Amino acid sequence: MKNQKTLCMKLIASFLFCMVFIAILIWINQPLPGEVPTAASQIKFARAHVTELIRDEAKAEDWTEGLRIGVQEVYVQIDSGEDRGKILPAVNYMSAYNNVDLKVGTKIIARMDIDANGLSYIASIPNYNRGPALLGLTVIFVLFLAVFGGKKGIAAILGLVFAIVDIWFLLIPMIRHGINPILSSVVIAAVTTAASLVLLNGLSMKTFCATIGCVGGVAMAGAAAALTAVATPINGFNMSEAEELVLRADGTSLNISGLLISAILIAALGAVMDVAMTITSAVFEVHQLNPELNRQKLIQSGINIGRDAMGTMANTLILAFAGSALNMLILFRIFDYPYLQIFNSDMMALEIIQGISGSIGIVMTVPLVAFLSAFMCSRKNEVDKPVMVVNEKNRKYRKKQ
């Protein structure tokens, strides 16, 4: 009866959370006051494929490493949208940086426009149709995770979907509405962590400890980045795409300066969540195997286990940021910039702050989660111990009778 009541309460709580979450999503994604559709939103794109190659003047150049550049004329059949089924001519201009090399059957994305007579025509061919390949890769990933991860794998998939929804439909609209980006990111980190861990482990003390530890670690990463950004000084205006944001944010309440810390918080979230859950699970497992261990020994066990995770996760963040900035690093080496300028440039400073701040969050998460998990486990021991003693006395008394 008690288990049924507990299950019922959990279902009610989950239902209320979903309803509140959906209501917030609907409200926060409403158009801003005075907002009008952008020019980009009015551009029409359609899936299509090449049916005939009329003229091909593209040639490979030595400096393009085999990529062909030039002009192609083709006939294209539209496969989606209002013009589906139509066959239209198109001219494809290929450069080394926008290189869609067409052959008969090539699947593409066509940018559509309307001429003076109201008829559709293909204005340009900006991209291959990469949707099927990306969808196939995603399906393979989901299948692997579900097959090898079982229920935990399926829960991880749901958690990942929730995180993507959180960022796209909640975090970005919050920032667009003028809510402080740092505060928004902390809220999103807390909600995403809680939801992901509840899906993995249900509502439990283990989930609570990992969630608090993760939020604490992310907050420490943000604090380290904020202090460094003030001392440097550097902020969101130094980031790439800042100029476009400034132009687009004119007349709105978008806070650009806080976007740097916001980006660091979100980037560190996954790694910090991983460490928090690993240490929490380890401490609870050690406690379950040996309930007699005191708080100090549990804390020490958690920290010892976490030391390995510190190194690998810190490397993960540093290498991830290095990979995203690889082109920049190559250019620095090619032009042989002096190290004094390299390490003081905006681009390099941003990468260093992001990588090291995230790593600080990971390192600080380990003792925080170890202490919190050990405290909860030892507290449970203290609560359960008197009951065990009473039961032991009753058992001995019944034996004497």
CSV table of C-alpha atoms in Angstrom, one decimal:
chain,number,residue,atom,x,y,z
A,1,MET,CA,0.0,0.0,0.0
A,2,LYS,CA,2.8,2.4,0.9
A,3,ASN,CA,4.7,1.6,-2.3
A,4,GLN,CA,1.5,2.3,-4.4
A,5,LYS,CA,1.1,5.6,-2.6
A,6,THR,CA,4.7,6.6,-3.2
A,7,LEU,CA,4.4,5.6,-6.9
A,8,CYS,CA,1.2,7.6,-7.2
A,9,MET,CA,2.8,10.7,-5.6
A,10,LYS,CA,5.8,10.4,-8.0
A,11,LEU,CA,3.4,10.2,-11.0
A,12,ILE,CA,1.5,13.2,-9.9
A,13,ALA,CA,4.7,15.2,-9.3
A,14,SER,CA,6.0,14.2,-12.8
A,15,PHE,CA,2.7,15.2,-14.4
A,16,LEU,CA,2.7,18.6,-12.7
A,17,PHE,CA,6.3,19.2,-13.6
A,18,CYS,CA,5.5,18.4,-17.3
A,19,MET,CA,2.5,20.7,-17.3
A,20,VAL,CA,4.4,23.6,-15.7
A,21,PHE,CA,7.4,23.0,-18.0
A,22,ILE,CA,5.2,23.0,-21.2
A,23,ALA,CA,3.4,26.2,-20.0
A,24,ILE,CA,6.7,27.9,-19.5
A,25,LEU,CA,8.0,26.8,-22.9
A,26,ILE,CA,4.8,28.2,-24.6
A,27,TRP,CA,5.0,31.5,-22.7
A,28,ILE,CA,8.8,32.1,-23.2
A,29,ASN,CA,8.7,31.3,-26.9
A,30,GLN,CA,6.0,34.0,-27.7
A,31,PRO,CA,7.2,36.7,-30.1
A,32,LEU,CA,8.8,39.7,-28.4
A,33,PRO,CA,6.8,43.0,-28.3
A,34,GLY,CA,7.2,44.7,-31.6
A,35,GLU,CA,9.1,41.8,-33.2
A,36,VAL,CA,8.7,41.4,-36.9
A,37,PRO,CA,9.7,38.5,-39.1
A,38,THR,CA,13.3,38.7,-40.2
A,39,ALA,CA,14.5,38.6,-43.8
A,40,ALA,CA,16.2,35.2,-43.2
A,41,SER,CA,12.9,33.7,-41.9
A,42,GLN,CA,11.2,34.6,-45.2
A,43,ILE,CA,13.7,32.8,-47.4
A,44,LYS,CA,12.3,29.5,-48.8
A,45,PHE,CA,14.4,26.4,-49.1
A,46,ALA,CA,13.4,23.1,-50.6
A,47,ARG,CA,14.8,19.6,-50.9
A,48,ALA,CA,15.7,18.7,-54.5
A,49,HIS,CA,17.8,16.4,-56.7
A,50,VAL,CA,19.7,16.9,-60.0
A,51,THR,CA,18.0,15.3,-63.0
A,52,GLU,CA,20.4,16.5,-65.8
A,53,LEU,CA,23.8,18.1,-66.1
A,54,ILE,CA,23.7,20.6,-68.9
A,55,ARG,CA,27.1,22.3,-68.7
A,56,ASP,CA,30.1,21.7,-66.4
A,57,GLU,CA,33.0,24.1,-66.5
A,58,ALA,CA,34.4,23.2,-63.1
A,59,LYS,CA,38.1,22.2,-62.8
A,60,ALA,CA,40.3,21.1,-60.0
A,61,GLU,CA,43.1,23.4,-58.9
A,62,ASP,CA,46.3,22.6,-57.1
A,63,TRP,CA,45.6,25.0,-54.3
A,64,THR,CA,42.1,23.5,-53.7
A,65,GLU,CA,43.5,20.0,-52.9
A,66,GLY,CA,41.4,18.4,-55.6
A,67,LEU,CA,38.2,20.4,-55.1
A,68,ARG,CA,36.6,21.5,-58.3
A,69,ILE,CA,35.7,25.2,-58.7
A,70,GLY,CA,33.8,26.8,-61.5
A,71,VAL,CA,30.3,26.9,-62.9
A,72,GLN,CA,27.7,24.2,-63.6
A,73,GLU,CA,24.3,24.4,-65.3
A,74,VAL,CA,21.8,21.7,-64.3
A,75,TYR,CA,18.1,20.8,-64.2
A,76,VAL,CA,16.8,20.1,-60.7
A,77,GLN,CA,13.6,18.5,-59.6
A,78,ILE,CA,12.0,20.0,-56.4
A,79,ASP,CA,11.2,17.3,-53.8
A,80,SER,CA,9.4,19.4,-51.1
A,81,GLY,CA,7.4,22.5,-50.6
A,82,GLU,CA,4.9,24.3,-52.9
A,83,ASP,CA,6.9,23.6,-56.0
A,84,ARG,CA,7.3,19.9,-55.4
A,85,GLY,CA,7.5,17.9,-58.6
A,86,LYS,CA,8.6,20.8,-60.8
A,87,ILE,CA,11.8,20.6,-62.8
A,88,LEU,CA,13.7,23.9,-62.9
A,89,PRO,CA,17.0,25.1,-64.3
A,90,ALA,CA,19.7,26.2,-62.0
A,91,VAL,CA,23.2,27.7,-62.1
A,92,ASN,CA,25.7,26.4,-59.5
A,93,TYR,CA,28.7,28.6,-58.7
A,94,MET,CA,31.4,26.5,-56.9
A,95,SER,CA,34.2,28.0,-54.8
A,96,ALA,CA,36.6,26.3,-52.4
A,97,TYR,CA,34.5,27.5,-49.5
A,98,ASN,CA,31.1,26.8,-50.9
A,99,ASN,CA,31.6,23.7,-52.9
A,100,VAL,CA,28.5,21.7,-53.9
A,101,ASP,CA,29.8,19.6,-56.8
A,102,LEU,CA,26.7,18.3,-58.7
A,103,LYS,CA,26.2,15.1,-60.6
A,104,VAL,CA,23.0,13.5,-61.8
A,105,GLY,CA,21.1,12.2,-58.7
A,106,THR,CA,22.9,14.5,-56.2
A,107,LYS,CA,20.5,15.5,-53.4
A,108,ILE,CA,20.7,19.1,-52.6
A,109,ILE,CA,19.0,22.0,-50.8
A,110,ALA,CA,17.8,24.7,-53.2
A,111,ARG,CA,17.1,28.3,-52.3
A,112,MET,CA,13.9,29.4,-53.9
A,113,ASP,CA,12.8,32.8,-55.0
A,114,ILE,CA,9.9,34.4,-57.0
A,115,ASP,CA,10.5,36.4,-60.3
A,116,ALA,CA,8.6,39.5,-61.5
A,117,ASN,CA,5.9,37.2,-63.0
A,118,GLY,CA,5.3,35.4,-59.7
A,119,LEU,CA,7.0,32.2,-60.9
A,120,SER,CA,9.4,30.2,-58.8
A,121,TYR,CA,13.0,29.9,-59.7
A,122,ILE,CA,16.2,28.5,-58.0
A,123,ALA,CA,18.2,31.4,-56.8
A,124,SER,CA,21.2,29.3,-55.5
A,125,ILE,CA,22.3,25.9,-54.3
A,126,PRO,CA,23.8,26.5,-50.9
A,127,ASN,CA,24.1,23.0,-49.5
A,128,TYR,CA,24.0,19.3,-50.1
A,129,ASN,CA,20.9,17.6,-48.5
A,130,ARG,CA,22.7,16.2,-45.5
A,131,GLY,CA,19.5,15.3,-43.6
A,132,PRO,CA,19.5,11.6,-44.5
A,133,ALA,CA,23.1,11.0,-43.5
A,134,LEU,CA,22.8,13.0,-40.2
A,135,LEU,CA,19.5,11.2,-39.4
A,136,GLY,CA,21.2,7.8,-40.1
A,137,LEU,CA,24.1,8.7,-37.8
A,138,THR,CA,21.7,9.7,-35.1
A,139,VAL,CA,19.7,6.5,-35.4
A,140,ILE,CA,22.8,4.4,-35.2
A,141,PHE,CA,23.9,6.3,-32.0
A,142,VAL,CA,20.4,5.8,-30.5
A,143,LEU,CA,20.4,2.1,-31.3
A,144,PHE,CA,23.8,1.5,-29.9
A,145,LEU,CA,22.9,3.4,-26.7
A,146,ALA,CA,19.6,1.5,-26.3
A,147,VAL,CA,21.1,-1.9,-27.1
A,148,PHE,CA,24.2,-1.7,-24.9
A,149,GLY,CA,22.8,0.6,-22.3
A,150,GLY,CA,19.4,-1.0,-21.9
A,151,LYS,CA,17.0,1.0,-19.7
A,152,LYS,CA,19.8,3.3,-18.6
A,153,GLY,CA,20.6,3.9,-22.3
A,154,ILE,CA,17.0,4.8,-23.1
A,155,ALA,CA,16.9,7.1,-20.1
A,156,ALA,CA,20.1,8.8,-21.3
A,157,ILE,CA,18.6,9.4,-24.7
A,158,LEU,CA,15.5,11.0,-23.1
A,159,GLY,CA,17.9,13.1,-20.9
A,160,LEU,CA,19.8,14.3,-24.0
A,161,VAL,CA,16.6,15.2,-25.8
A,162,PHE,CA,15.5,17.2,-22.7
A,163,ALA,CA,18.8,19.0,-22.6
A,164,ILE,CA,18.5,20.0,-26.3
A,165,VAL,CA,15.0,21.2,-25.8
A,166,ASP,CA,16.1,23.2,-22.7
A,167,ILE,CA,18.8,25.0,-24.6
A,168,TRP,CA,16.9,25.7,-27.8
A,169,PHE,CA,13.5,26.4,-26.5
A,170,LEU,CA,14.2,27.7,-23.0
A,171,LEU,CA,17.7,29.1,-22.5
A,172,ILE,CA,17.9,31.1,-25.8
A,173,PRO,CA,14.4,32.6,-25.5
A,174,MET,CA,15.2,33.6,-21.9
A,175,ILE,CA,18.4,35.4,-23.0
A,176,ARG,CA,16.4,37.0,-25.9
A,177,HIS,CA,13.9,38.3,-23.4
A,178,GLY,CA,16.7,40.1,-21.5
A,179,ILE,CA,17.0,37.7,-18.6
A,180,ASN,CA,20.6,37.7,-17.4
A,181,PRO,CA,22.5,35.0,-19.4
A,182,ILE,CA,24.5,33.8,-16.4
A,183,LEU,CA,21.4,33.4,-14.2
A,184,SER,CA,19.6,31.7,-17.1
A,185,SER,CA,22.4,29.2,-17.6
A,186,VAL,CA,22.5,28.3,-13.9
A,187,VAL,CA,18.7,27.7,-14.0
A,188,ILE,CA,19.0,25.6,-17.1
A,189,ALA,CA,21.9,23.7,-15.7
A,190,ALA,CA,19.9,22.8,-12.6
A,191,VAL,CA,16.8,21.8,-14.4
A,192,THR,CA,18.7,19.8,-17.1
A,193,THR,CA,20.8,18.0,-14.5
A,194,ALA,CA,17.8,17.2,-12.3
A,195,ALA,CA,15.7,15.9,-15.1
A,196,SER,CA,18.5,13.9,-16.7
A,197,LEU,CA,19.5,12.2,-13.4
A,198,VAL,CA,15.9,11.5,-12.4
A,199,LEU,CA,15.4,9.8,-15.7
A,200,LEU,CA,18.6,7.7,-15.0
A,201,ASN,CA,18.1,6.9,-11.3
A,202,GLY,CA,14.6,8.0,-10.4
A,203,LEU,CA,13.8,10.2,-7.4
A,204,SER,CA,16.4,9.2,-4.8
A,205,MET,CA,19.0,10.5,-2.4
A,206,LYS,CA,21.7,9.6,-5.0
A,207,THR,CA,20.0,11.8,-7.6
A,208,PHE,CA,19.7,14.6,-5.1
A,209,CYS,CA,23.4,14.5,-4.2
A,210,ALA,CA,24.5,14.3,-7.8
A,211,THR,CA,22.3,17.2,-8.8
A,212,ILE,CA,23.4,19.5,-6.0
A,213,GLY,CA,27.1,18.6,-6.7
A,214,CYS,CA,26.7,19.2,-10.4
A,215,VAL,CA,25.0,22.6,-9.9
A,216,GLY,CA,27.7,23.5,-7.4
A,217,GLY,CA,30.5,22.5,-9.8
A,218,VAL,CA,29.0,24.4,-12.7
A,219,ALA,CA,28.6,27.5,-10.5
A,220,MET,CA,32.3,27.3,-9.5
A,221,ALA,CA,33.3,27.0,-13.1
A,222,GLY,CA,31.2,30.2,-13.8
A,223,ALA,CA,32.7,32.0,-10.8
A,224,ALA,CA,36.3,31.2,-12.0
A,225,ALA,CA,35.5,32.4,-15.5
A,226,ALA,CA,33.8,35.5,-14.2
A,227,LEU,CA,36.7,36.5,-12.0
A,228,THR,CA,39.2,35.9,-14.8
A,229,ALA,CA,37.1,37.8,-17.3
A,230,VAL,CA,37.0,40.8,-14.9
A,231,ALA,CA,40.8,40.6,-14.3
A,232,THR,CA,41.6,40.1,-18.0
A,233,PRO,CA,39.2,42.0,-19.0
A,234,ILE,CA,37.2,40.1,-21.6
A,235,ASN,CA,33.4,39.5,-22.1
A,236,GLY,CA,30.8,38.4,-24.6
A,237,PHE,CA,31.7,41.2,-27.0
A,238,ASN,CA,35.0,39.5,-27.7
A,239,MET,CA,33.4,36.3,-28.9
A,240,SER,CA,32.8,35.3,-32.5
A,241,GLU,CA,29.5,36.4,-34.0
A,242,ALA,CA,29.4,39.3,-31.4
A,243,GLU,CA,29.1,41.9,-34.2
A,244,GLU,CA,26.1,40.1,-35.7
A,245,LEU,CA,24.5,39.9,-32.2
A,246,VAL,CA,25.1,43.6,-31.6
A,247,LEU,CA,23.4,44.5,-34.9
A,248,ARG,CA,20.5,42.2,-34.2
A,249,ALA,CA,20.1,43.2,-30.6
A,250,ASP,CA,19.9,46.9,-31.2
A,251,GLY,CA,16.7,48.1,-29.5
A,252,THR,CA,16.3,44.9,-27.5
A,253,SER,CA,17.2,43.9,-24.0
A,254,LEU,CA,19.7,41.2,-25.1
A,255,ASN,CA,22.6,41.1,-22.7
A,256,ILE,CA,25.7,40.3,-24.8
A,257,SER,CA,28.4,40.9,-22.2
A,258,GLY,CA,27.2,37.9,-20.1
A,259,LEU,CA,27.2,35.4,-23.0
A,260,LEU,CA,30.8,34.4,-22.3
A,261,ILE,CA,30.1,33.0,-18.9
A,262,SER,CA,26.8,31.5,-20.1
A,263,ALA,CA,28.7,29.6,-22.8
A,264,ILE,CA,31.2,28.3,-20.3
A,265,LEU,CA,28.5,27.1,-17.9
A,266,ILE,CA,26.7,25.2,-20.7
A,267,ALA,CA,29.9,23.8,-22.1
A,268,ALA,CA,31.0,22.5,-18.7
A,269,LEU,CA,27.6,21.0,-17.8
A,270,GLY,CA,28.0,17.6,-19.4
A,271,ALA,CA,31.4,16.8,-18.0
A,272,VAL,CA,30.6,18.1,-14.5
A,273,MET,CA,27.3,16.0,-14.6
A,274,ASP,CA,29.3,12.9,-15.5
A,275,VAL,CA,31.8,13.4,-12.7
A,276,ALA,CA,29.0,14.2,-10.1
A,277,MET,CA,27.1,11.1,-11.0
A,278,THR,CA,30.2,8.9,-11.0
A,279,ILE,CA,31.4,10.0,-7.6
A,280,THR,CA,27.9,9.8,-6.1
A,281,SER,CA,27.3,6.3,-7.4
A,282,ALA,CA,30.7,5.2,-6.1
A,283,VAL,CA,30.2,6.5,-2.6
A,284,PHE,CA,26.7,5.0,-2.3
A,285,GLU,CA,28.0,1.7,-3.7
A,286,VAL,CA,30.9,1.7,-1.2
A,287,HIS,CA,28.5,2.5,1.6
A,288,GLN,CA,26.1,-0.3,0.6
A,289,LEU,CA,29.0,-2.9,0.5
A,290,ASN,CA,30.3,-1.7,3.9
A,291,PRO,CA,27.6,0.2,5.9
A,292,GLU,CA,30.0,0.4,8.9
A,293,LEU,CA,32.4,2.9,7.2
A,294,ASN,CA,32.3,6.3,8.9
A,295,ARG,CA,31.8,9.6,7.1
A,296,GLN,CA,35.6,10.4,6.9
A,297,LYS,CA,36.4,7.1,5.2
A,298,LEU,CA,33.5,7.6,2.7
A,299,ILE,CA,34.7,11.1,1.9
A,300,GLN,CA,38.2,9.8,1.3
A,301,SER,CA,36.9,6.9,-0.9
A,302,GLY,CA,34.9,9.4,-3.0
A,303,ILE,CA,37.9,11.7,-3.5
A,304,ASN,CA,40.2,8.7,-4.3
A,305,ILE,CA,37.8,7.5,-6.9
A,306,GLY,CA,37.3,11.0,-8.2
A,307,ARG,CA,41.0,11.7,-8.8
A,308,ASP,CA,41.0,9.5,-11.9
A,309,ALA,CA,37.9,11.2,-13.2
A,310,MET,CA,39.5,14.6,-12.6
A,311,GLY,CA,42.3,13.9,-15.0
A,312,THR,CA,40.2,12.4,-17.8
A,313,MET,CA,37.4,14.9,-17.7
A,314,ALA,CA,39.7,17.9,-17.5
A,315,ASN,CA,41.5,16.5,-20.6
A,316,THR,CA,38.1,16.1,-22.3
A,317,LEU,CA,37.3,19.8,-21.8
A,318,ILE,CA,40.7,21.2,-22.7
A,319,LEU,CA,41.0,19.0,-25.8
A,320,ALA,CA,37.4,19.8,-26.9
A,321,PHE,CA,38.1,23.5,-26.8
A,322,ALA,CA,41.5,23.0,-28.5
A,323,GLY,CA,39.7,21.0,-31.3
A,324,SER,CA,37.1,23.8,-31.8
A,325,ALA,CA,40.0,26.3,-32.1
A,326,LEU,CA,42.3,24.1,-34.2
A,327,ASN,CA,42.2,26.4,-37.3
A,328,MET,CA,43.1,29.4,-35.2
A,329,LEU,CA,46.0,27.5,-33.6
A,330,ILE,CA,47.3,26.4,-37.1
A,331,LEU,CA,47.2,30.0,-38.3
A,332,PHE,CA,49.1,31.2,-35.3
A,333,ARG,CA,51.9,28.7,-36.1
A,334,ILE,CA,51.8,29.4,-39.9
A,335,PHE,CA,52.2,33.2,-39.3
A,336,ASP,CA,54.7,32.5,-36.5
A,337,TYR,CA,53.1,35.1,-34.2
A,338,PRO,CA,55.1,36.0,-31.1
A,339,TYR,CA,53.9,34.1,-28.0
A,340,LEU,CA,53.4,37.4,-26.2
A,341,GLN,CA,50.7,38.3,-28.7
A,342,ILE,CA,49.2,34.7,-29.0
A,343,PHE,CA,48.5,34.3,-25.3
A,344,ASN,CA,47.1,37.8,-24.9
A,345,SER,CA,44.8,37.8,-28.0
A,346,ASP,CA,41.1,37.7,-27.5
A,347,MET,CA,40.7,34.3,-29.3
A,348,MET,CA,43.3,32.5,-27.3
A,349,ALA,CA,42.2,34.1,-24.0
A,350,LEU,CA,38.7,32.9,-24.6
A,351,GLU,CA,39.8,29.3,-25.3
A,352,ILE,CA,42.0,29.3,-22.2
A,353,ILE,CA,39.3,30.7,-19.9
A,354,GLN,CA,36.8,28.3,-21.2
A,355,GLY,CA,39.0,25.2,-20.9
A,356,ILE,CA,40.5,25.9,-17.5
A,357,SER,CA,37.3,27.3,-15.9
A,358,GLY,CA,35.4,24.1,-16.9
A,359,SER,CA,38.2,22.0,-15.5
A,360,ILE,CA,38.1,23.9,-12.2
A,361,GLY,CA,34.4,23.1,-12.1
A,362,ILE,CA,35.2,19.4,-12.5
A,363,VAL,CA,38.0,19.4,-9.9
A,364,MET,CA,35.8,21.2,-7.3
A,365,THR,CA,32.8,18.9,-8.0
A,366,VAL,CA,34.7,15.9,-6.7
A,367,PRO,CA,35.2,16.9,-3.0
A,368,LEU,CA,31.8,18.6,-3.0
A,369,VAL,CA,29.9,15.5,-4.2
A,370,ALA,CA,32.1,13.2,-2.0
A,371,PHE,CA,31.3,15.2,1.1
A,372,LEU,CA,27.6,15.5,0.4
A,373,SER,CA,27.2,11.8,-0.5
A,374,ALA,CA,29.1,10.7,2.5
A,375,PHE,CA,27.1,13.0,4.8
A,376,MET,CA,23.8,11.6,3.4
A,377,CYS,CA,25.0,8.0,3.7
A,378,SER,CA,26.3,8.4,7.3
A,379,ARG,CA,23.1,10.3,8.2
A,380,LYS,CA,21.1,7.3,7.0
A,381,ASN,CA,23.2,5.1,9.2
A,382,GLU,CA,22.4,7.2,12.2
A,383,VAL,CA,18.7,7.0,11.4
A,384,ASP,CA,18.6,3.3,10.8
A,385,LYS,CA,20.9,2.2,13.7
A,386,PRO,CA,18.4,2.6,16.6
A,387,VAL,CA,15.8,0.6,14.7
A,388,MET,CA,18.3,-2.2,14.1
A,389,VAL,CA,19.3,-2.3,17.8
A,390,VAL,CA,15.6,-2.5,18.8
A,391,ASN,CA,15.0,-5.3,16.3
A,392,GLU,CA,18.0,-7.2,17.6
A,393,LYS,CA,16.9,-6.9,21.2
A,394,ASN,CA,13.4,-8.1,20.3
A,395,ARG,CA,14.9,-11.1,18.4
A,396,LYS,CA,17.0,-12.1,21.4
A,397,TYR,CA,14.0,-11.7,23.8
A,398,ARG,CA,11.8,-13.9,21.6
A,399,LYS,CA,14.6,-16.5,21.6
A,400,LYS,CA,14.7,-16.5,25.4
A,401,GLN,CA,10.9,-17.0,25.6
